[in-house]
Amino acid sequence: LTIPASVTLGRMEHRGIRVDRELIAKYRDALDKQLKEVADNIYTLCLSEFNLNADIAVANIFVGCGIPLTERTDKTQQLSVTKGILEGFVPNYVNSDADDEYDKDGLMTDLGRLRVIENFILYKTLYKMRFTFLKNVDEHSAMDGRVHSSFHVTGTATGRLSSSDLNMQNIPVWMGRYVRHTDKGDTTVSPGYNVKALFVADDEDQVFFNADIKAAEIRILAFYSQDEQLITAINNGIDIHTVILTRVQHPELNPDLSDDAFMAKYREYAALKDAGDKKVNDLRKSIKRTVFGTLYGAKSFKIASQLGDSSEKGIAFAQSIIDGIFGSFPGVKKYMDTTSEGVYKDNTAKTVFGRYRRFGMANMYRSLLAKAIREAVNFRIQRDRKSTRLNSSHTDISRMPSSA
């Protein structure tokens, strides 16, 4: 399966991808200016200048501002100021009654703390784009105006195709979006920078397009789990994420695809999704992320953090989606449990295409055991997802090999 793909990947590496170097220079100048403005905003709010790239200094200043940091890093045991931790404070500060960042006694208000967090997260995002991403694109395209990424067929344990120098599979659409939180909702003050605009086609009559197997992981999951509901949904064009959305919003209904009341609500949400309803589409996106996160072993706290709300309310919301997934498609939970038991028993995960990955479970600590189990579930789906790309005759569930 991999040899024919290697020939094509070699041609891709040699040709490379054209980069708009004029846009790189434009972004670089704009980022340098914006970084200084955001840094000055933080210094003004905190009444002090400090090294924004030194987490120890940032943590000390933030504690002084009244932000109750408690979580520490594993290695240095210093107070952690990661994006996920700081965003966890936003729900506590967003409903502040204060009209200014400081009260009449000169003490920082919750509004002030909220603005500090917003600006610091924006600063770190801009800094990463300027000195990590943009710098790498600039350096790797300096010779001929093209990025010649290296593609690896066997570079990941899960079997997925990967790339390096530059990693073309980890390019966001936008970076540097500034969101201002209010009690009436979030407002995007600045949309940021269109990162993918840096990569351009060779000629004006050429375009980039995304070619993918629709719902590849979900189809493979349906094959492995043999969940009747999931197979029925795929075969009938029913959107599983909207099914889970319906289950989450109406837990009192029977989540059977043959139940008239449940499907009536499903059709209502499907119509709202197609009409571009923001609330429904935002909820569906959260559910989609949770589906894949859950499939790869993430728990409610981790998923809540990924969704941007680590509060108790956010964790409860994430758990309700997880319950909705397993409630709607019980075979998925059974598949995950069966795969876990198989890894414990045989120290091996095997795909339907005959690929193996071995795990030395006997000498693992508890945390490593949990990680190995997550990777085993991940391996079977990701490895077969790659195989369906390299061998298109197996992209249909009904035509996949009969033995797992």
mmCIF file of C-alpha atoms in Angstrom:
data_model
loop_
_atom_site.group_PDB
_atom_site.id
_atom_site.type_symbol
_atom_site.label_atom_id
_atom_site.label_comp_id
_atom_site.label_asym_id
_atom_site.label_seq_id
_atom_site.Cartn_x
_atom_site.Cartn_y
_atom_site.Cartn_z
ATOM 1 C CA LEU A 1 0.000 0.000 0.000
ATOM 2 C CA THR A 2 2.766 2.449 0.852
ATOM 3 C CA ILE A 3 5.207 2.052 -2.069
ATOM 4 C CA PRO A 4 2.980 3.645 -4.762
ATOM 5 C CA ALA A 5 2.190 6.490 -2.363
ATOM 6 C CA SER A 6 5.913 7.072 -1.727
ATOM 7 C CA VAL A 7 6.510 7.779 -5.423
ATOM 8 C CA THR A 8 3.763 10.392 -5.469
ATOM 9 C CA LEU A 9 4.963 11.938 -2.204
ATOM 10 C CA GLY A 10 8.495 12.192 -3.603
ATOM 11 C CA ARG A 11 7.194 14.180 -6.568
ATOM 12 C CA MET A 12 5.263 16.433 -4.190
ATOM 13 C CA GLU A 13 8.374 17.102 -2.103
ATOM 14 C CA HIS A 14 10.419 17.970 -5.180
ATOM 15 C CA ARG A 15 7.817 20.329 -6.629
ATOM 16 C CA GLY A 16 7.001 22.067 -3.353
ATOM 17 C CA ILE A 17 4.281 24.610 -2.634
ATOM 18 C CA ARG A 18 4.550 28.218 -3.745
ATOM 19 C CA VAL A 19 4.547 30.887 -1.020
ATOM 20 C CA ASP A 20 3.477 34.538 -1.262
ATOM 21 C CA ARG A 21 6.634 36.096 0.160
ATOM 22 C CA GLU A 22 5.265 39.627 -0.209
ATOM 23 C CA LEU A 23 2.419 38.675 2.099
ATOM 24 C CA ILE A 24 4.945 37.223 4.557
ATOM 25 C CA ALA A 25 6.685 40.620 4.743
ATOM 26 C CA LYS A 26 3.323 42.379 5.127
ATOM 27 C CA TYR A 27 2.259 40.064 7.949
ATOM 28 C CA ARG A 28 5.647 40.380 9.644
ATOM 29 C CA ASP A 29 5.447 44.191 9.788
ATOM 30 C CA ALA A 30 1.831 44.106 10.982
ATOM 31 C CA LEU A 31 2.605 41.521 13.666
ATOM 32 C CA ASP A 32 5.593 43.469 14.991
ATOM 33 C CA LYS A 33 3.392 46.539 15.354
ATOM 34 C CA GLN A 34 0.478 44.655 16.926
ATOM 35 C CA LEU A 35 2.715 42.758 19.355
ATOM 36 C CA LYS A 36 4.048 46.072 20.692
ATOM 37 C CA GLU A 37 0.519 47.482 21.042
ATOM 38 C CA VAL A 38 -0.785 44.425 22.898
ATOM 39 C CA ALA A 39 2.274 44.318 25.164
ATOM 40 C CA ASP A 40 1.776 48.008 26.009
ATOM 41 C CA ASN A 41 -1.890 47.285 26.824
ATOM 42 C CA ILE A 42 -0.845 44.556 29.256
ATOM 43 C CA TYR A 43 1.809 46.763 30.878
ATOM 44 C CA THR A 44 -0.771 49.536 31.313
ATOM 45 C CA LEU A 45 -3.322 47.178 32.840
ATOM 46 C CA CYS A 46 -0.775 45.573 35.193
ATOM 47 C CA LEU A 47 0.949 48.884 36.034
ATOM 48 C CA SER A 48 4.302 47.226 35.368
ATOM 49 C CA GLU A 49 6.612 46.166 32.552
ATOM 50 C CA PHE A 50 7.843 42.574 32.622
ATOM 51 C CA ASN A 51 8.980 39.772 30.319
ATOM 52 C CA LEU A 52 5.817 38.428 28.707
ATOM 53 C CA ASN A 53 7.725 35.374 27.455
ATOM 54 C CA ALA A 54 8.883 34.339 30.945
ATOM 55 C CA ASP A 55 6.101 32.331 32.568
ATOM 56 C CA ILE A 56 7.503 32.850 36.080
ATOM 57 C CA ALA A 57 7.381 36.635 35.723
ATOM 58 C CA VAL A 58 3.925 36.497 34.142
ATOM 59 C CA ALA A 59 2.576 34.261 36.925
ATOM 60 C CA ASN A 60 3.909 36.550 39.652
ATOM 61 C CA ILE A 61 2.338 39.623 38.075
ATOM 62 C CA PHE A 62 -0.982 37.866 37.460
ATOM 63 C CA VAL A 63 -1.190 36.682 41.077
ATOM 64 C CA GLY A 64 -0.509 40.254 42.108
ATOM 65 C CA CYS A 65 -3.435 41.318 39.929
ATOM 66 C CA GLY A 66 -5.692 38.955 41.832
ATOM 67 C CA ILE A 67 -5.854 36.097 39.333
ATOM 68 C CA PRO A 68 -5.818 33.005 41.610
ATOM 69 C CA LEU A 69 -3.360 30.749 39.784
ATOM 70 C CA THR A 70 -2.923 27.393 41.513
ATOM 71 C CA GLU A 71 -2.037 24.777 38.882
ATOM 72 C CA ARG A 72 1.663 24.079 38.422
ATOM 73 C CA THR A 73 3.797 22.604 35.659
ATOM 74 C CA ASP A 74 4.905 18.992 36.001
ATOM 75 C CA LYS A 75 8.623 19.607 35.487
ATOM 76 C CA THR A 76 9.425 22.867 37.280
ATOM 77 C CA GLN A 77 6.407 23.066 39.614
ATOM 78 C CA GLN A 78 6.056 26.728 38.670
ATOM 79 C CA LEU A 79 2.622 28.314 38.433
ATOM 80 C CA SER A 80 1.183 27.572 34.996
ATOM 81 C CA VAL A 81 -0.209 30.297 32.732
ATOM 82 C CA THR A 82 -1.305 28.204 29.758
ATOM 83 C CA LYS A 83 -4.182 29.296 27.558
ATOM 84 C CA GLY A 84 -6.448 26.546 28.869
ATOM 85 C CA ILE A 85 -5.898 27.517 32.500
ATOM 86 C CA LEU A 86 -6.390 31.235 31.892
ATOM 87 C CA GLU A 87 -9.554 30.665 29.838
ATOM 88 C CA GLY A 88 -10.942 28.777 32.817
ATOM 89 C CA PHE A 89 -11.145 32.097 34.706
ATOM 90 C CA VAL A 90 -13.148 33.863 31.978
ATOM 91 C CA PRO A 91 -16.606 32.625 33.106
ATOM 92 C CA ASN A 92 -15.880 34.005 36.594
ATOM 93 C CA TYR A 93 -14.967 37.458 35.309
ATOM 94 C CA VAL A 94 -17.260 37.917 32.329
ATOM 95 C CA ASN A 95 -20.267 38.993 34.415
ATOM 96 C CA SER A 96 -18.387 41.742 36.244
ATOM 97 C CA ASP A 97 -20.474 44.777 37.209
ATOM 98 C CA ALA A 98 -17.424 47.043 37.069
ATOM 99 C CA ASP A 99 -17.291 49.852 34.518
ATOM 100 C CA ASP A 100 -13.504 50.199 34.647
ATOM 101 C CA GLU A 101 -10.415 48.033 35.070
ATOM 102 C CA TYR A 102 -9.688 49.605 38.489
ATOM 103 C CA ASP A 103 -12.022 50.623 41.300
ATOM 104 C CA LYS A 104 -11.956 53.901 43.221
ATOM 105 C CA ASP A 105 -9.428 52.450 45.682
ATOM 106 C CA GLY A 106 -6.985 51.623 42.912
ATOM 107 C CA LEU A 107 -7.575 47.863 43.003
ATOM 108 C CA MET A 108 -7.991 45.845 39.833
ATOM 109 C CA THR A 109 -11.563 44.721 39.175
ATOM 110 C CA ASP A 110 -12.764 41.493 37.570
ATOM 111 C CA LEU A 111 -13.180 43.463 34.343
ATOM 112 C CA GLY A 112 -9.502 44.404 34.526
ATOM 113 C CA ARG A 113 -8.484 40.798 35.137
ATOM 114 C CA LEU A 114 -10.613 39.726 32.173
ATOM 115 C CA ARG A 115 -8.878 42.249 29.890
ATOM 116 C CA VAL A 116 -5.441 41.111 31.136
ATOM 117 C CA ILE A 117 -6.252 37.511 30.271
ATOM 118 C CA GLU A 118 -7.692 38.414 26.861
ATOM 119 C CA ASN A 119 -4.670 40.506 25.923
ATOM 120 C CA PHE A 120 -2.143 37.952 27.183
ATOM 121 C CA ILE A 121 -3.757 35.102 25.227
ATOM 122 C CA LEU A 122 -3.761 37.339 22.153
ATOM 123 C CA TYR A 123 -0.092 38.227 22.726
ATOM 124 C CA LYS A 124 0.962 34.574 22.970
ATOM 125 C CA THR A 125 -0.985 33.717 19.807
ATOM 126 C CA LEU A 126 0.557 36.594 17.861
ATOM 127 C CA TYR A 127 4.031 35.781 19.188
ATOM 128 C CA LYS A 128 3.699 32.159 18.105
ATOM 129 C CA MET A 129 2.612 33.178 14.637
ATOM 130 C CA ARG A 130 5.368 35.770 14.267
ATOM 131 C CA PHE A 131 8.357 33.894 15.661
ATOM 132 C CA THR A 132 7.413 30.275 15.065
ATOM 133 C CA PHE A 133 5.084 29.842 12.139
ATOM 134 C CA LEU A 134 5.822 32.902 9.979
ATOM 135 C CA LYS A 135 9.552 32.615 10.604
ATOM 136 C CA ASN A 136 9.546 28.948 9.556
ATOM 137 C CA VAL A 137 7.595 29.620 6.354
ATOM 138 C CA ASP A 138 9.974 32.471 5.518
ATOM 139 C CA GLU A 139 13.105 30.378 6.100
ATOM 140 C CA HIS A 140 11.869 27.275 4.278
ATOM 141 C CA SER A 141 10.839 29.269 1.195
ATOM 142 C CA ALA A 142 13.890 31.574 1.048
ATOM 143 C CA MET A 143 15.715 29.633 -1.684
ATOM 144 C CA ASP A 144 13.132 29.460 -4.491
ATOM 145 C CA GLY A 145 9.917 30.853 -3.015
ATOM 146 C CA ARG A 146 8.517 27.369 -2.367
ATOM 147 C CA VAL A 147 8.195 25.169 0.705
ATOM 148 C CA HIS A 148 9.574 21.666 0.090
ATOM 149 C CA SER A 149 8.027 19.749 2.980
ATOM 150 C CA SER A 150 9.161 16.199 3.769
ATOM 151 C CA PHE A 151 6.311 13.664 3.850
ATOM 152 C CA HIS A 152 6.578 10.512 5.973
ATOM 153 C CA VAL A 153 4.575 7.357 5.300
ATOM 154 C CA THR A 154 5.783 5.636 8.481
ATOM 155 C CA GLY A 155 6.394 8.659 10.677
ATOM 156 C CA THR A 156 3.577 8.149 13.177
ATOM 157 C CA ALA A 157 2.672 5.273 15.464
ATOM 158 C CA THR A 158 -0.949 5.444 14.319
ATOM 159 C CA GLY A 159 0.008 5.103 10.648
ATOM 160 C CA ARG A 160 -1.178 8.508 9.529
ATOM 161 C CA LEU A 161 0.739 10.416 6.887
ATOM 162 C CA SER A 162 2.878 13.129 8.465
ATOM 163 C CA SER A 163 5.153 15.925 7.271
ATOM 164 C CA SER A 164 8.030 18.010 8.572
ATOM 165 C CA ASP A 165 10.087 21.019 7.549
ATOM 166 C CA LEU A 166 7.384 22.474 7.229
ATOM 167 C CA ASN A 167 4.530 20.555 8.872
ATOM 168 C CA MET A 168 1.842 21.140 6.251
ATOM 169 C CA GLN A 169 -0.789 19.226 8.219
ATOM 170 C CA ASN A 170 -0.901 21.640 11.127
ATOM 171 C CA ILE A 171 -1.652 24.908 9.368
ATOM 172 C CA PRO A 172 -4.601 26.858 10.815
ATOM 173 C CA VAL A 173 -6.877 28.955 8.647
ATOM 174 C CA TRP A 174 -6.654 32.011 10.942
ATOM 175 C CA MET A 175 -4.325 33.078 13.725
ATOM 176 C CA GLY A 176 -4.389 36.116 16.010
ATOM 177 C CA ARG A 177 -8.159 36.455 16.378
ATOM 178 C CA TYR A 178 -8.967 38.797 19.261
ATOM 179 C CA VAL A 179 -12.148 37.939 21.142
ATOM 180 C CA ARG A 180 -13.591 40.276 23.750
ATOM 181 C CA HIS A 181 -15.839 38.547 26.281
ATOM 182 C CA THR A 182 -18.960 40.247 27.641
ATOM 183 C CA ASP A 183 -21.973 39.091 29.618
ATOM 184 C CA LYS A 184 -23.964 39.355 26.367
ATOM 185 C CA GLY A 185 -21.660 37.022 24.461
ATOM 186 C CA ASP A 186 -18.298 37.050 22.741
ATOM 187 C CA THR A 187 -17.363 39.725 20.224
ATOM 188 C CA THR A 188 -14.581 39.293 17.685
ATOM 189 C CA VAL A 189 -12.708 42.592 17.757
ATOM 190 C CA SER A 190 -10.072 41.555 15.213
ATOM 191 C CA PRO A 191 -10.331 38.535 12.846
ATOM 192 C CA GLY A 192 -6.564 38.024 12.810
ATOM 193 C CA TYR A 193 -4.473 36.796 9.888
ATOM 194 C CA ASN A 194 -5.405 34.405 7.115
ATOM 195 C CA VAL A 195 -2.536 31.928 7.385
ATOM 196 C CA LYS A 196 -3.513 29.722 4.458
ATOM 197 C CA ALA A 197 -3.419 32.761 2.168
ATOM 198 C CA LEU A 198 0.392 32.494 2.407
ATOM 199 C CA PHE A 199 0.247 29.406 0.180
ATOM 200 C CA VAL A 200 -0.747 30.116 -3.412
ATOM 201 C CA ALA A 201 -1.233 28.175 -6.643
ATOM 202 C CA ASP A 202 1.362 28.518 -9.401
ATOM 203 C CA ASP A 203 -1.011 30.154 -11.911
ATOM 204 C CA GLU A 204 -4.104 32.309 -11.693
ATOM 205 C CA ASP A 205 -6.252 29.605 -13.297
ATOM 206 C CA GLN A 206 -5.207 27.046 -10.666
ATOM 207 C CA VAL A 207 -6.740 26.610 -7.216
ATOM 208 C CA PHE A 208 -6.229 24.558 -4.056
ATOM 209 C CA PHE A 209 -9.009 22.181 -3.123
ATOM 210 C CA ASN A 210 -9.660 19.745 -0.313
ATOM 211 C CA ALA A 211 -10.133 16.102 -1.365
ATOM 212 C CA ASP A 212 -11.143 13.817 1.470
ATOM 213 C CA ILE A 213 -13.156 10.678 2.116
ATOM 214 C CA LYS A 214 -16.370 11.888 3.694
ATOM 215 C CA ALA A 215 -16.577 10.890 7.371
ATOM 216 C CA ALA A 216 -13.783 8.329 6.928
ATOM 217 C CA GLU A 217 -13.217 7.756 10.646
ATOM 218 C CA ILE A 218 -16.936 7.451 11.325
ATOM 219 C CA ARG A 219 -17.343 4.869 8.566
ATOM 220 C CA ILE A 220 -14.434 2.825 9.900
ATOM 221 C CA LEU A 221 -15.833 3.140 13.426
ATOM 222 C CA ALA A 222 -19.168 1.811 12.159
ATOM 223 C CA PHE A 223 -17.392 -1.189 10.645
ATOM 224 C CA TYR A 224 -15.481 -2.023 13.820
ATOM 225 C CA SER A 225 -18.303 -1.336 16.265
ATOM 226 C CA GLN A 226 -21.075 -2.838 14.112
ATOM 227 C CA ASP A 227 -23.392 -0.382 15.834
ATOM 228 C CA GLU A 228 -26.746 -0.728 14.066
ATOM 229 C CA GLN A 229 -27.714 2.893 14.668
ATOM 230 C CA LEU A 230 -24.415 4.180 13.280
ATOM 231 C CA ILE A 231 -24.588 1.977 10.189
ATOM 232 C CA THR A 232 -28.201 2.996 9.582
ATOM 233 C CA ALA A 233 -27.276 6.671 9.877
ATOM 234 C CA ILE A 234 -24.425 6.357 7.369
ATOM 235 C CA ASN A 235 -26.441 4.298 4.893
ATOM 236 C CA ASN A 236 -29.330 6.772 4.999
ATOM 237 C CA GLY A 237 -27.359 10.003 4.928
ATOM 238 C CA ILE A 238 -28.257 10.925 8.507
ATOM 239 C CA ASP A 239 -25.783 13.317 10.136
ATOM 240 C CA ILE A 240 -24.548 11.613 13.312
ATOM 241 C CA HIS A 241 -23.438 14.865 14.935
ATOM 242 C CA THR A 242 -26.950 16.271 14.576
ATOM 243 C CA VAL A 243 -28.306 13.004 16.007
ATOM 244 C CA ILE A 244 -26.104 13.484 19.087
ATOM 245 C CA LEU A 245 -27.137 17.157 19.253
ATOM 246 C CA THR A 246 -30.774 16.050 19.328
ATOM 247 C CA ARG A 247 -29.988 13.548 22.089
ATOM 248 C CA VAL A 248 -28.171 16.189 24.153
ATOM 249 C CA GLN A 249 -30.975 18.722 23.776
ATOM 250 C CA HIS A 250 -33.753 16.173 24.372
ATOM 251 C CA PRO A 251 -32.497 13.426 26.695
ATOM 252 C CA GLU A 252 -36.115 12.522 27.497
ATOM 253 C CA LEU A 253 -36.633 11.150 23.956
ATOM 254 C CA ASN A 254 -35.766 7.645 22.810
ATOM 255 C CA PRO A 255 -32.651 8.158 20.608
ATOM 256 C CA ASP A 256 -33.695 5.441 18.172
ATOM 257 C CA LEU A 257 -33.566 6.414 14.506
ATOM 258 C CA SER A 258 -36.885 4.630 14.022
ATOM 259 C CA ASP A 259 -38.590 6.720 16.726
ATOM 260 C CA ASP A 260 -40.879 9.297 15.096
ATOM 261 C CA ALA A 261 -40.655 11.878 17.901
ATOM 262 C CA PHE A 262 -36.865 11.761 17.997
ATOM 263 C CA MET A 263 -36.497 11.987 14.210
ATOM 264 C CA ALA A 264 -38.934 14.903 14.075
ATOM 265 C CA LYS A 265 -36.658 16.846 16.437
ATOM 266 C CA TYR A 266 -33.625 15.691 14.435
ATOM 267 C CA ARG A 267 -35.139 17.103 11.247
ATOM 268 C CA GLU A 268 -35.808 20.422 13.006
ATOM 269 C CA TYR A 269 -32.145 20.757 14.016
ATOM 270 C CA ALA A 270 -30.951 19.548 10.601
ATOM 271 C CA ALA A 271 -33.033 22.274 8.950
ATOM 272 C CA LEU A 272 -31.619 24.914 11.302
ATOM 273 C CA LYS A 273 -28.087 23.672 10.559
ATOM 274 C CA ASP A 274 -28.660 23.896 6.804
ATOM 275 C CA ALA A 275 -30.150 27.378 7.252
ATOM 276 C CA GLY A 276 -26.935 28.517 8.967
ATOM 277 C CA ASP A 277 -28.327 28.907 12.477
ATOM 278 C CA LYS A 278 -25.307 30.017 14.534
ATOM 279 C CA LYS A 279 -26.371 28.466 17.833
ATOM 280 C CA VAL A 280 -27.062 25.062 16.281
ATOM 281 C CA ASN A 281 -23.911 25.087 14.166
ATOM 282 C CA ASP A 282 -21.725 26.121 17.102
ATOM 283 C CA LEU A 283 -23.207 23.319 19.209
ATOM 284 C CA ARG A 284 -22.728 20.832 16.378
ATOM 285 C CA LYS A 285 -19.058 21.854 16.030
ATOM 286 C CA SER A 286 -18.558 21.275 19.763
ATOM 287 C CA ILE A 287 -20.204 17.876 19.451
ATOM 288 C CA LYS A 288 -18.053 16.959 16.451
ATOM 289 C CA ARG A 289 -14.882 17.786 18.386
ATOM 290 C CA THR A 290 -16.152 15.830 21.363
ATOM 291 C CA VAL A 291 -16.923 12.764 19.239
ATOM 292 C CA PHE A 292 -13.332 12.485 18.045
ATOM 293 C CA GLY A 293 -11.929 13.443 21.426
ATOM 294 C CA THR A 294 -14.006 10.776 23.143
ATOM 295 C CA LEU A 295 -13.066 8.203 20.531
ATOM 296 C CA TYR A 296 -9.411 8.818 21.344
ATOM 297 C CA GLY A 297 -9.891 8.552 25.088
ATOM 298 C CA ALA A 298 -10.351 12.168 26.211
ATOM 299 C CA LYS A 299 -12.429 12.650 29.361
ATOM 300 C CA SER A 300 -14.913 15.396 30.128
ATOM 301 C CA PHE A 301 -12.347 17.748 31.724
ATOM 302 C CA LYS A 302 -10.012 17.501 28.718
ATOM 303 C CA ILE A 303 -12.841 18.014 26.256
ATOM 304 C CA ALA A 304 -14.178 20.977 28.252
ATOM 305 C CA SER A 305 -10.728 22.551 28.049
ATOM 306 C CA GLN A 306 -10.620 21.961 24.284
ATOM 307 C CA LEU A 307 -14.023 23.587 23.947
ATOM 308 C CA GLY A 308 -12.768 26.630 25.862
ATOM 309 C CA ASP A 309 -14.685 26.274 29.143
ATOM 310 C CA SER A 310 -12.987 24.385 31.990
ATOM 311 C CA SER A 311 -15.528 25.487 34.594
ATOM 312 C CA GLU A 312 -17.840 23.007 36.322
ATOM 313 C CA LYS A 313 -20.570 24.038 33.907
ATOM 314 C CA GLY A 314 -18.259 23.404 30.940
ATOM 315 C CA ILE A 315 -17.234 19.980 32.260
ATOM 316 C CA ALA A 316 -20.878 19.043 32.837
ATOM 317 C CA PHE A 317 -21.695 20.141 29.274
ATOM 318 C CA ALA A 318 -18.852 18.012 27.878
ATOM 319 C CA GLN A 319 -20.057 15.027 29.905
ATOM 320 C CA SER A 320 -23.591 15.474 28.548
ATOM 321 C CA ILE A 321 -22.194 15.204 25.011
ATOM 322 C CA ILE A 322 -20.196 12.082 25.913
ATOM 323 C CA ASP A 323 -23.361 10.556 27.400
ATOM 324 C CA GLY A 324 -25.183 11.528 24.223
ATOM 325 C CA ILE A 325 -22.598 9.760 22.051
ATOM 326 C CA PHE A 326 -22.745 6.482 23.958
ATOM 327 C CA GLY A 327 -26.503 6.750 24.415
ATOM 328 C CA SER A 328 -27.115 7.262 20.705
ATOM 329 C CA PHE A 329 -24.561 4.695 19.538
ATOM 330 C CA PRO A 330 -24.014 2.104 22.316
ATOM 331 C CA GLY A 331 -21.913 -0.096 20.043
ATOM 332 C CA VAL A 332 -19.180 2.545 20.081
ATOM 333 C CA LYS A 333 -18.646 2.149 23.838
ATOM 334 C CA LYS A 334 -18.670 -1.634 23.436
ATOM 335 C CA TYR A 335 -16.037 -1.399 20.670
ATOM 336 C CA MET A 336 -13.777 0.789 22.820
ATOM 337 C CA ASP A 337 -14.094 -1.591 25.775
ATOM 338 C CA THR A 338 -13.449 -4.649 23.587
ATOM 339 C CA THR A 339 -10.354 -3.031 22.059
ATOM 340 C CA SER A 340 -9.064 -2.179 25.537
ATOM 341 C CA GLU A 341 -9.564 -5.741 26.728
ATOM 342 C CA GLY A 342 -7.798 -7.073 23.626
ATOM 343 C CA VAL A 343 -4.750 -4.892 24.227
ATOM 344 C CA TYR A 344 -4.573 -6.037 27.849
ATOM 345 C CA LYS A 345 -4.794 -9.671 26.767
ATOM 346 C CA ASP A 346 -2.575 -9.754 23.656
ATOM 347 C CA ASN A 347 -0.441 -6.575 23.990
ATOM 348 C CA THR A 348 -1.347 -5.992 20.352
ATOM 349 C CA ALA A 349 -3.753 -3.910 18.278
ATOM 350 C CA LYS A 350 -4.570 -5.270 14.825
ATOM 351 C CA THR A 351 -6.377 -3.546 11.969
ATOM 352 C CA VAL A 352 -8.681 -5.131 9.427
ATOM 353 C CA PHE A 353 -5.956 -4.709 6.798
ATOM 354 C CA GLY A 354 -3.541 -6.811 8.841
ATOM 355 C CA ARG A 355 -1.425 -4.036 10.328
ATOM 356 C CA TYR A 356 -0.121 -4.572 13.866
ATOM 357 C CA ARG A 357 1.041 -2.363 16.685
ATOM 358 C CA ARG A 358 2.497 -3.968 19.793
ATOM 359 C CA PHE A 359 2.261 -2.555 23.325
ATOM 360 C CA GLY A 360 4.470 -3.707 26.209
ATOM 361 C CA MET A 361 1.710 -3.509 28.801
ATOM 362 C CA ALA A 362 3.403 -5.638 31.481
ATOM 363 C CA ASN A 363 5.924 -3.009 32.583
ATOM 364 C CA MET A 364 3.744 0.079 32.236
ATOM 365 C CA TYR A 365 2.639 2.417 34.996
ATOM 366 C CA ARG A 366 -1.080 3.169 35.300
ATOM 367 C CA SER A 367 -0.827 6.447 33.363
ATOM 368 C CA LEU A 368 1.065 4.729 30.542
ATOM 369 C CA LEU A 369 -1.463 1.903 30.482
ATOM 370 C CA ALA A 370 -4.282 4.399 29.952
ATOM 371 C CA LYS A 371 -2.275 6.097 27.209
ATOM 372 C CA ALA A 372 -1.592 2.755 25.492
ATOM 373 C CA ILE A 373 -5.287 1.898 25.497
ATOM 374 C CA ARG A 374 -6.178 5.265 23.939
ATOM 375 C CA GLU A 375 -3.508 4.775 21.298
ATOM 376 C CA ALA A 376 -4.767 1.266 20.510
ATOM 377 C CA VAL A 377 -8.278 2.558 19.755
ATOM 378 C CA ASN A 378 -6.766 5.444 17.820
ATOM 379 C CA PHE A 379 -4.379 3.166 15.892
ATOM 380 C CA ARG A 380 -7.053 0.910 14.404
ATOM 381 C CA ILE A 381 -9.125 3.802 13.088
ATOM 382 C CA GLN A 382 -6.286 6.074 11.939
ATOM 383 C CA ARG A 383 -4.318 3.253 10.357
ATOM 384 C CA ASP A 384 -7.334 2.051 8.385
ATOM 385 C CA ARG A 385 -8.213 5.647 7.474
ATOM 386 C CA LYS A 386 -4.826 5.867 5.790
ATOM 387 C CA SER A 387 -5.302 2.497 4.124
ATOM 388 C CA THR A 388 -8.642 3.574 2.659
ATOM 389 C CA ARG A 389 -6.866 6.557 1.112
ATOM 390 C CA LEU A 390 -4.072 4.448 -0.345
ATOM 391 C CA ASN A 391 -6.444 1.725 -1.534
ATOM 392 C CA SER A 392 -9.696 3.315 -2.687
ATOM 393 C CA SER A 393 -11.375 -0.039 -3.310
ATOM 394 C CA HIS A 394 -11.976 -0.318 0.448
ATOM 395 C CA THR A 395 -13.545 3.075 1.116
ATOM 396 C CA ASP A 396 -17.034 1.527 1.326
ATOM 397 C CA ILE A 397 -17.808 -0.245 4.617
ATOM 398 C CA SER A 398 -19.679 -2.990 2.808
ATOM 399 C CA ARG A 399 -16.576 -3.760 0.701
ATOM 400 C CA MET A 400 -14.046 -3.870 3.503
ATOM 401 C CA PRO A 401 -12.535 -7.261 4.466
ATOM 402 C CA SER A 402 -14.874 -9.429 6.497
ATOM 403 C CA SER A 403 -12.464 -10.359 9.331
ATOM 404 C CA ALA A 404 -11.271 -7.907 11.973
#
